[in-house]
CSV table of C-alpha atoms in Angstrom, one decimal:
chain,number,residue,atom,x,y,z
F,7,ASP,CA,84.2,233.9,-61.1
F,8,THR,CA,85.4,230.3,-61.1
F,9,ALA,CA,82.8,228.0,-62.7
F,10,VAL,CA,83.6,224.7,-60.9
F,11,SER,CA,85.8,224.8,-57.8
F,12,GLN,CA,87.2,222.1,-55.6
F,13,THR,CA,88.9,222.2,-52.2
F,14,PRO,CA,91.5,221.2,-51.3
F,15,LYS,CA,93.7,221.0,-54.4
F,16,TYR,CA,96.1,218.7,-52.6
F,17,LEU,CA,95.3,216.3,-49.8
F,18,VAL,CA,98.0,214.1,-48.1
F,19,THR,CA,96.8,211.8,-45.3
F,20,GLN,CA,97.5,208.6,-43.5
F,21,MET,CA,95.8,205.3,-44.2
F,22,GLY,CA,92.7,204.8,-42.1
F,23,ASN,CA,91.8,208.5,-41.9
F,24,ASP,CA,88.5,210.0,-43.0
F,25,LYS,CA,88.6,213.0,-45.3
F,26,SER,CA,86.3,215.1,-47.4
F,27,ILE,CA,86.6,217.0,-50.7
F,28,LYS,CA,84.3,219.8,-51.5
F,29,CYS,CA,82.9,220.9,-54.8
F,30,GLU,CA,80.9,224.0,-55.8
F,31,GLN,CA,79.6,225.3,-59.1
F,32,ASN,CA,78.3,228.7,-59.7
F,33,LEU,CA,76.9,227.9,-63.2
F,34,GLY,CA,73.3,227.2,-62.0
F,35,HIS,CA,73.6,223.6,-63.3
F,36,ASP,CA,71.3,220.9,-62.1
F,37,THR,CA,73.6,217.9,-62.5
F,38,MET,CA,77.0,217.3,-60.8
F,39,TYR,CA,79.5,214.5,-60.9
F,40,TRP,CA,82.5,213.0,-59.3
F,41,TYR,CA,85.2,211.2,-61.3
F,42,LYS,CA,88.3,209.4,-60.3
F,43,GLN,CA,91.5,209.5,-62.4
F,44,ASP,CA,94.0,206.8,-61.4
F,45,SER,CA,97.7,206.7,-61.7
F,46,LYS,CA,97.4,205.5,-65.4
F,47,LYS,CA,95.4,208.6,-66.1
F,48,PHE,CA,92.2,206.6,-66.6
F,49,LEU,CA,89.1,208.7,-65.8
F,50,LYS,CA,86.0,206.9,-64.5
F,51,ILE,CA,82.7,208.2,-63.2
F,52,MET,CA,81.9,207.5,-59.6
F,53,PHE,CA,78.6,209.4,-58.8
F,54,SER,CA,76.2,211.8,-60.4
F,55,TYR,CA,73.5,213.9,-58.7
F,56,ASN,CA,70.7,215.7,-60.4
F,57,ASN,CA,69.0,218.4,-58.4
F,58,LYS,CA,70.3,216.9,-55.1
F,59,GLU,CA,69.2,213.4,-56.0
F,60,LEU,CA,71.6,210.5,-56.6
F,61,ILE,CA,71.1,209.2,-60.1
F,62,ILE,CA,74.4,207.4,-60.9
F,63,ASN,CA,76.3,205.2,-58.5
F,64,GLU,CA,79.0,203.2,-60.1
F,65,THR,CA,80.6,200.2,-58.4
F,66,VAL,CA,82.3,202.3,-55.7
F,67,PRO,CA,83.2,201.0,-52.2
F,68,ASN,CA,80.6,202.3,-49.7
F,69,ARG,CA,83.5,204.0,-47.9
F,70,PHE,CA,82.8,206.8,-50.5
F,71,SER,CA,79.7,208.8,-49.7
F,72,PRO,CA,78.7,211.8,-51.8
F,73,LYS,CA,76.5,214.5,-50.2
F,74,SER,CA,74.7,217.2,-52.0
F,75,PRO,CA,73.4,219.9,-49.5
F,76,ASP,CA,72.0,221.9,-52.4
F,77,LYS,CA,72.3,221.7,-56.2
F,78,ALA,CA,75.4,224.0,-56.3
F,79,HIS,CA,77.4,221.7,-54.0
F,80,LEU,CA,78.5,218.1,-54.2
F,81,ASN,CA,80.9,216.9,-51.6
F,82,LEU,CA,82.7,213.6,-51.4
F,83,HIS,CA,83.5,212.0,-48.0
F,84,ILE,CA,85.8,209.1,-47.8
F,85,ASN,CA,86.1,206.8,-44.7
F,86,SER,CA,88.9,204.6,-43.7
F,87,LEU,CA,91.2,205.7,-46.5
F,88,GLU,CA,93.3,203.0,-48.3
F,89,LEU,CA,96.4,203.2,-50.4
F,90,GLY,CA,94.4,202.5,-53.5
F,91,ASP,CA,92.3,205.6,-53.0
F,92,SER,CA,95.3,207.7,-54.1
F,93,ALA,CA,94.2,209.4,-57.3
F,94,VAL,CA,93.0,212.7,-58.7
F,95,TYR,CA,89.3,213.3,-58.0
F,96,PHE,CA,87.5,215.6,-60.4
F,97,CYS,CA,84.1,217.3,-59.9
F,98,ALA,CA,82.0,218.3,-62.9
F,99,SER,CA,78.7,219.9,-63.6
F,100,SER,CA,76.3,219.9,-66.6
F,101,PRO,CA,73.4,222.2,-67.6
F,102,GLU,CA,71.4,219.3,-69.1
F,103,THR,CA,69.2,216.9,-67.3
F,104,TYR,CA,70.1,213.2,-67.0
F,105,PRO,CA,70.4,211.2,-69.2
F,106,ASN,CA,70.7,213.7,-72.0
F,107,THR,CA,73.9,215.3,-70.8
F,108,ASP,CA,76.0,217.3,-73.3
F,109,THR,CA,78.7,219.6,-72.1
F,110,GLN,CA,80.3,218.9,-68.8
F,111,TYR,CA,82.4,221.5,-67.0
F,112,PHE,CA,85.3,220.1,-64.9
F,113,GLY,CA,86.9,221.4,-61.8
F,114,PRO,CA,90.7,221.6,-61.4
F,115,GLY,CA,90.9,218.3,-59.5
F,116,THR,CA,92.0,217.3,-56.0
F,117,ARG,CA,95.1,215.1,-55.8
F,118,LEU,CA,94.7,212.7,-52.9
F,119,THR,CA,97.7,210.9,-51.6
F,120,VAL,CA,97.3,208.2,-49.0
F,121,LEU,CA,100.5,207.2,-47.1
H,25,LYS,CA,79.8,197.2,-71.7
H,26,GLN,CA,81.0,200.3,-73.5
H,27,GLU,CA,84.8,200.5,-73.9
H,28,VAL,CA,86.7,203.4,-75.4
H,29,THR,CA,90.2,203.0,-76.7
H,30,GLN,CA,92.7,205.6,-77.9
H,31,ILE,CA,95.6,205.1,-80.2
H,32,PRO,CA,98.5,206.0,-79.9
H,33,ALA,CA,99.0,206.4,-76.2
H,34,ALA,CA,101.7,209.0,-76.8
H,35,LEU,CA,102.8,211.0,-79.8
H,36,SER,CA,105.7,213.4,-80.4
H,37,VAL,CA,105.8,215.6,-83.5
H,38,PRO,CA,107.8,218.6,-84.7
H,39,GLU,CA,106.0,221.9,-84.8
H,40,GLY,CA,103.9,222.6,-87.9
H,41,GLU,CA,102.9,219.0,-88.5
H,42,ASN,CA,99.4,217.9,-89.1
H,43,LEU,CA,98.3,215.0,-86.9
H,44,VAL,CA,95.5,212.6,-86.2
H,45,LEU,CA,94.4,211.1,-82.9
H,46,ASN,CA,92.3,208.0,-83.0
H,47,CYS,CA,89.4,206.9,-80.7
H,48,SER,CA,87.3,203.7,-81.0
H,49,PHE,CA,84.3,202.6,-79.0
H,50,THR,CA,82.6,199.2,-78.8
H,51,ASP,CA,78.9,200.2,-78.5
H,52,SER,CA,77.5,202.5,-81.2
H,53,ALA,CA,74.5,203.4,-79.0
H,54,ILE,CA,76.0,206.6,-77.9
H,55,TYR,CA,74.3,210.0,-77.2
H,56,ASN,CA,77.4,212.0,-78.2
H,57,LEU,CA,81.2,211.9,-78.4
H,58,GLN,CA,83.5,214.6,-77.0
H,59,TRP,CA,87.2,215.4,-77.2
H,60,PHE,CA,88.8,216.9,-74.2
H,61,ARG,CA,92.2,218.4,-73.5
H,62,GLN,CA,93.9,217.9,-70.1
H,63,ASP,CA,97.0,220.0,-69.2
H,64,PRO,CA,99.3,218.7,-66.4
H,65,GLY,CA,97.8,219.4,-63.0
H,66,LYS,CA,94.7,220.9,-64.5
H,67,GLY,CA,91.1,219.9,-65.2
H,68,LEU,CA,89.6,218.9,-68.5
H,69,THR,CA,88.6,221.4,-71.2
H,70,SER,CA,86.0,220.4,-73.7
H,71,LEU,CA,87.3,220.9,-77.3
H,72,LEU,CA,84.6,219.5,-79.6
H,73,LEU,CA,81.3,217.7,-79.1
H,74,ILE,CA,79.7,215.7,-81.8
H,75,GLN,CA,76.1,214.6,-81.4
H,76,SER,CA,75.3,211.1,-82.5
H,77,SER,CA,73.5,212.4,-85.6
H,78,GLN,CA,76.5,214.4,-86.7
H,79,ARG,CA,79.5,213.4,-88.7
H,80,GLU,CA,82.0,216.1,-87.8
H,81,GLN,CA,82.7,219.3,-85.9
H,82,THR,CA,85.3,221.9,-86.5
H,83,SER,CA,86.9,224.6,-84.2
H,84,GLY,CA,89.8,226.5,-85.5
H,85,ARG,CA,92.7,224.1,-86.3
H,86,LEU,CA,90.7,221.2,-84.8
H,87,ASN,CA,88.4,218.9,-86.7
H,88,ALA,CA,86.7,215.9,-85.2
H,89,SER,CA,84.9,213.2,-87.1
H,90,LEU,CA,82.5,210.5,-86.0
H,91,ASP,CA,81.6,207.3,-87.7
H,92,LYS,CA,79.1,205.5,-85.4
H,93,SER,CA,78.7,202.5,-87.6
H,94,SER,CA,82.4,201.6,-87.3
H,95,GLY,CA,82.7,202.9,-83.7
H,96,ARG,CA,85.4,205.4,-84.6
H,97,SER,CA,86.3,209.0,-84.1
H,98,THR,CA,89.4,211.0,-85.2
H,99,LEU,CA,90.7,214.3,-84.0
H,100,TYR,CA,92.7,216.2,-86.6
H,101,ILE,CA,95.0,218.9,-85.5
H,102,ALA,CA,96.4,221.1,-88.3
H,103,ALA,CA,99.7,223.0,-88.1
H,104,SER,CA,100.5,221.8,-84.6
H,105,GLN,CA,102.1,224.2,-82.1
H,106,PRO,CA,104.0,223.7,-78.9
H,107,GLY,CA,101.0,225.0,-77.0
H,108,ASP,CA,99.0,222.0,-78.3
H,109,SER,CA,101.1,219.8,-76.0
H,110,ALA,CA,98.7,218.1,-73.6
H,111,THR,CA,96.8,214.9,-73.1
H,112,TYR,CA,93.7,214.5,-75.4
H,113,LEU,CA,90.9,212.4,-74.1
H,114,CYS,CA,88.0,211.0,-76.1
H,115,ALA,CA,84.7,210.3,-74.3
H,116,VAL,CA,81.3,208.9,-75.3
H,117,THR,CA,78.1,209.7,-73.5
H,118,ARG,CA,75.7,206.9,-72.7
H,119,GLY,CA,73.0,206.7,-70.1
H,120,GLY,CA,74.1,210.2,-68.8
H,121,LYS,CA,77.6,209.0,-68.2
H,122,LEU,CA,80.9,210.0,-69.8
H,123,ILE,CA,83.0,207.0,-70.6
H,124,PHE,CA,86.6,207.9,-71.3
H,125,GLY,CA,89.5,206.5,-73.2
H,126,GLN,CA,92.9,206.5,-71.6
H,127,GLY,CA,94.1,209.5,-73.6
H,128,THR,CA,96.8,210.3,-76.1
H,129,GLU,CA,99.7,212.3,-74.6
H,130,LEU,CA,100.8,214.8,-77.3
H,131,SER,CA,104.1,216.6,-77.3
H,132,VAL,CA,104.8,219.2,-80.0
H,133,LYS,CA,108.5,220.1,-80.3
H,134,PRO,CA,109.6,223.6,-81.3
């Protein structure tokens, strides 16, 4: 009965590879997010989708491409991985509609290490 | 550009102490302010949410205040316990986005 789940939990890969992180929420929420937490623990929003539509796209390299096949899933695909992409990536969802979002429910995070 | 700052970056206290964590933000046009808790290797858990029209919220031993005009919020933890050890993150919501501070790492010693 996990609310927001992410797979994998850990991802170790070589520079230049392409990888995906999956996120699913079973809360029936319309809005989903991807956040990146860097080595200094600073959390920053990357993308937000509302009902499968991209509504927030921060200044993120276009090697990062989110995909929402349905409103319960928001996947993150990363091309040509670089050392600086090493971080913890969090998925979140919210029951409210953009821009009036209140509570956000976070997944457990995916720790990506690029060697 | 909205910036959120948390002071101190780290705090170590003996069990039983009352403590205050501070958060400041540069733009008062916020929708709400939230305090989160993050345990090592885990996701974030929302502790308290204060709407922009509210001044404070309480939950158990936690009390959060909001002063929009001065751009400040505090999280007060009463009678701290070792189980309170975690990183506490403050975040403001603006334009549908959560903007986070860098957190205060709290350690409560038995």
